[in-house]
C-alpha atoms as an extended CHARMM CRD file, in Angstrom:
* protein
*
       167  EXT
         1         1  MET       CA             93.9790000000      100.9970000000      103.8620000000  PROA      1               0.0000000000
         2         2  LEU       CA             95.1880000000       98.5770000000      106.8690000000  PROA      2               0.0000000000
         3         3  PRO       CA             94.3120000000       98.2430000000      110.6550000000  PROA      3               0.0000000000
         4         4  GLU       CA             97.2790000000       99.0450000000      112.6450000000  PROA      4               0.0000000000
         5         5  HSD       CA             98.0770000000       96.5040000000      115.2090000000  PROA      5               0.0000000000
         6         6  ARG       CA             96.4840000000       98.2160000000      118.4540000000  PROA      6               0.0000000000
         7         7  ASP       CA             93.3550000000       98.9010000000      116.6540000000  PROA      7               0.0000000000
         8         8  MET       CA             92.7810000000       94.5510000000      116.5270000000  PROA      8               0.0000000000
         9         9  ASP       CA             90.1810000000       94.1360000000      119.2150000000  PROA      9               0.0000000000
        10        10  MET       CA             91.4000000000       90.2900000000      120.0310000000  PROA      10              0.0000000000
        11        11  GLY       CA             87.7930000000       89.8610000000      121.8780000000  PROA      11              0.0000000000
        12        12  ALA       CA             86.0620000000       91.6590000000      118.6720000000  PROA      12              0.0000000000
        13        13  LEU       CA             87.4580000000       88.0740000000      117.1950000000  PROA      13              0.0000000000
        14        14  GLY       CA             85.5860000000       85.3610000000      120.1910000000  PROA      14              0.0000000000
        15        15  SER       CA             86.5080000000       81.8060000000      119.2660000000  PROA      15              0.0000000000
        16        16  LEU       CA             88.8280000000       82.5080000000      116.4700000000  PROA      16              0.0000000000
        17        17  VAL       CA             91.4500000000       83.8950000000      118.4360000000  PROA      17              0.0000000000
        18        18  GLN       CA             91.4440000000       80.5830000000      119.0580000000  PROA      18              0.0000000000
        19        19  THR       CA             92.4600000000       79.3010000000      116.3210000000  PROA      19              0.0000000000
        20        20  SER       CA             94.3710000000       82.4760000000      114.6440000000  PROA      20              0.0000000000
        21        21  LEU       CA             98.6740000000       83.2650000000      115.0130000000  PROA      21              0.0000000000
        22        22  LEU       CA            100.4290000000       86.2260000000      113.9550000000  PROA      22              0.0000000000
        23        23  LEU       CA            103.4030000000       86.8670000000      111.5660000000  PROA      23              0.0000000000
        24        24  ASN       CA            105.5060000000       89.3940000000      111.7110000000  PROA      24              0.0000000000
        25        25  VAL       CA            107.8860000000       89.9820000000      108.1170000000  PROA      25              0.0000000000
        26        26  ARG       CA            110.8490000000       91.5220000000      108.8260000000  PROA      26              0.0000000000
        27        27  GLY       CA            113.5200000000       90.4860000000      106.3820000000  PROA      27              0.0000000000
        28        28  HSD       CA            113.5380000000       87.9360000000      103.1730000000  PROA      28              0.0000000000
        29        29  ASP       CA            114.9560000000       85.1280000000      106.0780000000  PROA      29              0.0000000000
        30        30  ASN       CA            113.2650000000       86.2790000000      108.7360000000  PROA      30              0.0000000000
        31        31  ILE       CA            108.8180000000       86.0500000000      109.3110000000  PROA      31              0.0000000000
        32        32  THR       CA            108.3090000000       84.7510000000      112.7540000000  PROA      32              0.0000000000
        33        33  ILE       CA            105.7600000000       82.8730000000      113.9660000000  PROA      33              0.0000000000
        34        34  ASP       CA            104.6800000000       85.9120000000      117.4740000000  PROA      34              0.0000000000
        35        35  TRP       CA            101.7640000000       84.2070000000      118.8020000000  PROA      35              0.0000000000
        36        36  VAL       CA             99.5030000000       81.4820000000      118.0590000000  PROA      36              0.0000000000
        37        37  GLY       CA             96.1390000000       80.4300000000      119.5180000000  PROA      37              0.0000000000
        38        38  GLU       CA             95.4760000000       78.3670000000      122.0300000000  PROA      38              0.0000000000
        39        39  ALA       CA             93.5160000000       75.8330000000      119.9080000000  PROA      39              0.0000000000
        40        40  VAL       CA             96.2610000000       76.0410000000      117.3500000000  PROA      40              0.0000000000
        41        41  THR       CA             98.8700000000       75.0670000000      119.6410000000  PROA      41              0.0000000000
        42        42  GLN       CA             96.7660000000       72.1950000000      120.8610000000  PROA      42              0.0000000000
        43        43  GLN       CA             95.1060000000       70.2810000000      117.6180000000  PROA      43              0.0000000000
        44        44  LEU       CA             98.6640000000       70.1870000000      116.6570000000  PROA      44              0.0000000000
        45        45  GLY       CA            100.1280000000       69.1740000000      119.4080000000  PROA      45              0.0000000000
        46        46  VAL       CA            103.1840000000       71.5150000000      119.2620000000  PROA      46              0.0000000000
        47        47  ASN       CA            103.6010000000       74.9610000000      119.9440000000  PROA      47              0.0000000000
        48        48  LEU       CA            104.5700000000       77.0770000000      116.3680000000  PROA      48              0.0000000000
        49        49  ALA       CA            105.2580000000       80.3900000000      119.0560000000  PROA      49              0.0000000000
        50        50  GLY       CA            108.4740000000       81.6120000000      118.2070000000  PROA      50              0.0000000000
        51        51  LEU       CA            109.9880000000       80.0570000000      115.0310000000  PROA      51              0.0000000000
        52        52  ASN       CA            110.5810000000       81.7190000000      111.8770000000  PROA      52              0.0000000000
        53        53  TYR       CA            107.5420000000       80.4150000000      109.2520000000  PROA      53              0.0000000000
        54        54  LEU       CA            110.2470000000       79.8210000000      106.8490000000  PROA      54              0.0000000000
        55        55  ASP       CA            112.0030000000       76.7090000000      108.1980000000  PROA      55              0.0000000000
        56        56  LEU       CA            108.7270000000       75.1550000000      107.7160000000  PROA      56              0.0000000000
        57        57  THR       CA            109.9100000000       74.5560000000      104.7370000000  PROA      57              0.0000000000
        58        58  SER       CA            112.0450000000       72.5550000000      102.1330000000  PROA      58              0.0000000000
        59        59  ARG       CA            115.6860000000       75.0860000000      101.4810000000  PROA      59              0.0000000000
        60        60  GLU       CA            115.1600000000       75.0670000000       98.0220000000  PROA      60              0.0000000000
        61        61  ASN       CA            111.1450000000       76.2750000000       98.8170000000  PROA      61              0.0000000000
        62        62  ARG       CA            111.6260000000       78.9340000000      101.1800000000  PROA      62              0.0000000000
        63        63  SER       CA            112.6450000000       81.6050000000       98.5420000000  PROA      63              0.0000000000
        64        64  TRP       CA            109.1370000000       81.4150000000       97.0600000000  PROA      64              0.0000000000
        65        65  ARG       CA            107.5950000000       81.4220000000       99.6640000000  PROA      65              0.0000000000
        66        66  ALA       CA            109.4440000000       84.4900000000      101.1320000000  PROA      66              0.0000000000
        67        67  HSD       CA            108.6950000000       86.0300000000       97.8120000000  PROA      67              0.0000000000
        68        68  LEU       CA            104.7590000000       85.8280000000       97.7870000000  PROA      68              0.0000000000
        69        69  THR       CA            104.8170000000       86.6220000000      101.9100000000  PROA      69              0.0000000000
        70        70  ILE       CA            106.6400000000       90.0800000000      101.4440000000  PROA      70              0.0000000000
        71        71  ALA       CA            104.0750000000       89.5570000000       98.4800000000  PROA      71              0.0000000000
        72        72  GLN       CA            100.8680000000       89.8050000000      100.6660000000  PROA      72              0.0000000000
        73        73  VAL       CA            102.8610000000       93.0560000000      102.3640000000  PROA      73              0.0000000000
        74        74  ALA       CA            104.1990000000       95.0490000000       99.4270000000  PROA      74              0.0000000000
        75        75  GLN       CA            101.2130000000       95.1190000000       98.1110000000  PROA      75              0.0000000000
        76        76  PRO       CA             98.3090000000       94.5470000000      100.4840000000  PROA      76              0.0000000000
        77        77  CYS       CA             96.2040000000       91.9730000000       99.9020000000  PROA      77              0.0000000000
        78        78  CYS       CA             94.4340000000       88.8890000000      101.7720000000  PROA      78              0.0000000000
        79        79  ALA       CA             95.5680000000       85.2520000000      100.9880000000  PROA      79              0.0000000000
        80        80  VAL       CA             94.1350000000       82.1180000000      101.1560000000  PROA      80              0.0000000000
        81        81  ILE       CA             96.1260000000       78.4150000000      101.0360000000  PROA      81              0.0000000000
        82        82  TYR       CA             95.7720000000       75.1650000000      102.2190000000  PROA      82              0.0000000000
        83        83  TYR       CA             98.1800000000       72.7280000000      103.9160000000  PROA      83              0.0000000000
        84        84  TRP       CA             97.3020000000       68.1840000000      103.7360000000  PROA      84              0.0000000000
        85        85  LEU       CA             98.8070000000       67.6210000000      107.3830000000  PROA      85              0.0000000000
        86        86  ARG       CA             99.9640000000       63.9110000000      107.3690000000  PROA      86              0.0000000000
        87        87  LEU       CA             99.3110000000       62.1530000000      110.9470000000  PROA      87              0.0000000000
        88        88  GLY       CA            101.7150000000       58.9870000000      111.4340000000  PROA      88              0.0000000000
        89        89  HSD       CA             98.3010000000       56.5670000000      111.8860000000  PROA      89              0.0000000000
        90        90  SER       CA             95.4090000000       58.1740000000      110.9570000000  PROA      90              0.0000000000
        91        91  GLY       CA             95.6770000000       60.2330000000      107.6770000000  PROA      91              0.0000000000
        92        92  VAL       CA             95.5650000000       63.1380000000      106.6890000000  PROA      92              0.0000000000
        93        93  LEU       CA             94.3560000000       66.9040000000      108.6420000000  PROA      93              0.0000000000
        94        94  PRO       CA             93.1470000000       69.1590000000      106.5020000000  PROA      94              0.0000000000
        95        95  VAL       CA             94.1990000000       72.8700000000      106.9220000000  PROA      95              0.0000000000
        96        96  GLU       CA             92.7720000000       76.0100000000      104.9610000000  PROA      96              0.0000000000
        97        97  ILE       CA             94.7890000000       79.6980000000      106.1250000000  PROA      97              0.0000000000
        98        98  VAL       CA             93.3290000000       82.6800000000      105.9260000000  PROA      98              0.0000000000
        99        99  ALA       CA             95.9410000000       85.5830000000      105.6250000000  PROA      99              0.0000000000
       100       100  ALA       CA             95.1400000000       88.8890000000      106.9680000000  PROA      100             0.0000000000
       101       101  PRO       CA             97.8150000000       92.6360000000      106.5630000000  PROA      101             0.0000000000
       102       102  VAL       CA             97.8900000000       94.7530000000      109.7990000000  PROA      102             0.0000000000
       103       103  ARG       CA            100.1530000000       97.4260000000      110.3870000000  PROA      103             0.0000000000
       104       104  GLN       CA            102.7380000000       97.3610000000      113.0280000000  PROA      104             0.0000000000
       105       105  ASP       CA            101.5410000000      100.9690000000      115.4560000000  PROA      105             0.0000000000
       106       106  GLY       CA            102.9710000000      103.9130000000      113.6510000000  PROA      106             0.0000000000
       107       107  ASP       CA            104.5420000000      102.0520000000      110.2990000000  PROA      107             0.0000000000
       108       108  ARG       CA            103.3700000000      103.2960000000      106.6910000000  PROA      108             0.0000000000
       109       109  HSD       CA            103.3130000000       99.7000000000      106.1390000000  PROA      109             0.0000000000
       110       110  ALA       CA            102.3670000000       96.1670000000      106.7370000000  PROA      110             0.0000000000
       111       111  SER       CA            104.7690000000       93.7620000000      107.9760000000  PROA      111             0.0000000000
       112       112  LEU       CA            102.5090000000       91.4420000000      110.1350000000  PROA      112             0.0000000000
       113       113  MET       CA            100.1230000000       89.6500000000      108.8040000000  PROA      113             0.0000000000
       114       114  LEU       CA             96.9840000000       88.0900000000      111.1330000000  PROA      114             0.0000000000
       115       115  CYS       CA             96.1410000000       84.2730000000      109.8550000000  PROA      115             0.0000000000
       116       116  CYS       CA             93.2550000000       82.6080000000      110.5960000000  PROA      116             0.0000000000
       117       117  VAL       CA             93.3160000000       78.4940000000      110.8220000000  PROA      117             0.0000000000
       118       118  SER       CA             90.7230000000       76.1620000000      110.2700000000  PROA      118             0.0000000000
       119       119  PHE       CA             90.7970000000       72.8410000000      111.0810000000  PROA      119             0.0000000000
       120       120  LEU       CA             88.9380000000       70.8140000000      107.5080000000  PROA      120             0.0000000000
       121       121  THR       CA             87.6020000000       67.7600000000      109.7200000000  PROA      121             0.0000000000
       122       122  ARG       CA             85.9500000000       66.8550000000      113.1330000000  PROA      122             0.0000000000
       123       123  ARG       CA             88.1340000000       65.6350000000      115.0570000000  PROA      123             0.0000000000
       124       124  LYS       CA             89.6190000000       67.3620000000      118.2040000000  PROA      124             0.0000000000
       125       125  ARG       CA             92.9150000000       67.4640000000      117.8900000000  PROA      125             0.0000000000
       126       126  VAL       CA             95.6670000000       65.3920000000      116.9700000000  PROA      126             0.0000000000
       127       127  PRO       CA             95.9220000000       62.1770000000      118.6960000000  PROA      127             0.0000000000
       128       128  ASP       CA             97.8290000000       61.2980000000      121.8160000000  PROA      128             0.0000000000
       129       129  GLY       CA            101.1210000000       59.6140000000      120.7040000000  PROA      129             0.0000000000
       130       130  GLU       CA            100.5980000000       60.8910000000      117.2220000000  PROA      130             0.0000000000
       131       131  ALA       CA            102.8010000000       63.6180000000      115.7030000000  PROA      131             0.0000000000
       132       132  ILE       CA            102.5550000000       65.7200000000      112.4640000000  PROA      132             0.0000000000
       133       133  ASP       CA            105.5350000000       64.9600000000      109.8930000000  PROA      133             0.0000000000
       134       134  PRO       CA            106.6860000000       68.3820000000      109.9560000000  PROA      134             0.0000000000
       135       135  ASP       CA            107.6210000000       67.8440000000      106.1960000000  PROA      135             0.0000000000
       136       136  SER       CA            103.8490000000       68.2830000000      105.4640000000  PROA      136             0.0000000000
       137       137  TYR       CA            103.9650000000       71.8170000000      106.5160000000  PROA      137             0.0000000000
       138       138  GLU       CA            106.2420000000       72.3360000000      103.4920000000  PROA      138             0.0000000000
       139       139  GLU       CA            104.3360000000       72.4270000000      100.7350000000  PROA      139             0.0000000000
       140       140  GLY       CA            100.4370000000       74.0740000000      100.4420000000  PROA      140             0.0000000000
       141       141  GLU       CA             98.4070000000       74.0440000000       97.5030000000  PROA      141             0.0000000000
       142       142  GLY       CA             95.9770000000       75.9350000000       95.8700000000  PROA      142             0.0000000000
       143       143  MET       CA             97.2520000000       79.4440000000       97.2600000000  PROA      143             0.0000000000
       144       144  ARG       CA             94.7180000000       82.1480000000       95.7280000000  PROA      144             0.0000000000
       145       145  PHE       CA             95.7120000000       86.1670000000       96.5450000000  PROA      145             0.0000000000
       146       146  ILE       CA             92.7070000000       88.6180000000       97.4000000000  PROA      146             0.0000000000
       147       147  ASP       CA             91.9040000000       92.0570000000       96.5710000000  PROA      147             0.0000000000
       148       148  ILE       CA             91.5070000000       94.4350000000       99.5520000000  PROA      148             0.0000000000
       149       149  GLY       CA             91.8090000000       97.0600000000       97.4590000000  PROA      149             0.0000000000
       150       150  ALA       CA             95.2770000000       97.6380000000       96.5790000000  PROA      150             0.0000000000
       151       151  GLY       CA             94.6830000000       95.4120000000       93.7140000000  PROA      151             0.0000000000
       152       152  VAL       CA             97.2190000000       91.9960000000       93.7660000000  PROA      152             0.0000000000
       153       153  PRO       CA            100.7800000000       90.7790000000       93.1800000000  PROA      153             0.0000000000
       154       154  SER       CA            101.4060000000       88.5660000000       90.3480000000  PROA      154             0.0000000000
       155       155  MET       CA            103.2790000000       85.6530000000       91.3820000000  PROA      155             0.0000000000
       156       156  VAL       CA            106.0380000000       85.2700000000       89.5960000000  PROA      156             0.0000000000
       157       157  PRO       CA            105.2550000000       88.0420000000       86.4280000000  PROA      157             0.0000000000
       158       158  SER       CA            105.8210000000       86.1930000000       83.7160000000  PROA      158             0.0000000000
       159       159  GLN       CA            103.4190000000       82.8920000000       85.2660000000  PROA      159             0.0000000000
       160       160  ARG       CA             99.4690000000       83.2510000000       86.3200000000  PROA      160             0.0000000000
       161       161  GLN       CA             98.4430000000       82.4150000000       89.8710000000  PROA      161             0.0000000000
       162       162  GLU       CA             97.0810000000       78.7490000000       88.2450000000  PROA      162             0.0000000000
       163       163  THR       CA            100.1120000000       77.7340000000       86.4810000000  PROA      163             0.0000000000
       164       164  ARG       CA            103.0680000000       77.5760000000       89.9630000000  PROA      164             0.0000000000
       165       165  PRO       CA            102.0690000000       74.9160000000       93.0460000000  PROA      165             0.0000000000
       166       166  VAL       CA            102.5440000000       76.8010000000       95.9400000000  PROA      166             0.0000000000
       167       167  GLN       CA            105.2130000000       75.8270000000       98.0800000000  PROA      167             0.0000000000
């Protein structure tokens, strides 16, 4: 049901490859950002490659974000989430991220997530001299799992997706 990393033709993604990133789900405390497209780095003004994805959230929300990410690869499904990245003087940079699970070559289960980032503004990049407030990475909203044939995991067994904010 899921492609292996070697089967992904990054060239076939066209310009989407420039706005993509690849997460490697290694464990509950270790989800690394293995690769970041050039347009993402240019837009954000910082290269996220090599960072632990969980370091982009507050300590109190790390466990919840890890739970959601691990659930997505354990019961393979796609996801969509929105972030409102705050800029120093020029407002907000809205971002939509769509993520799909991928298997490491030879693995039976997914452990990678290919994420396509869409900047929902006409702004070409963060203005010179400005930076994205790192705290604005901490909380996303509107996360939804998308069924690709294996169903979707419950976000919290006793709660519906809409009742728990994504963090």
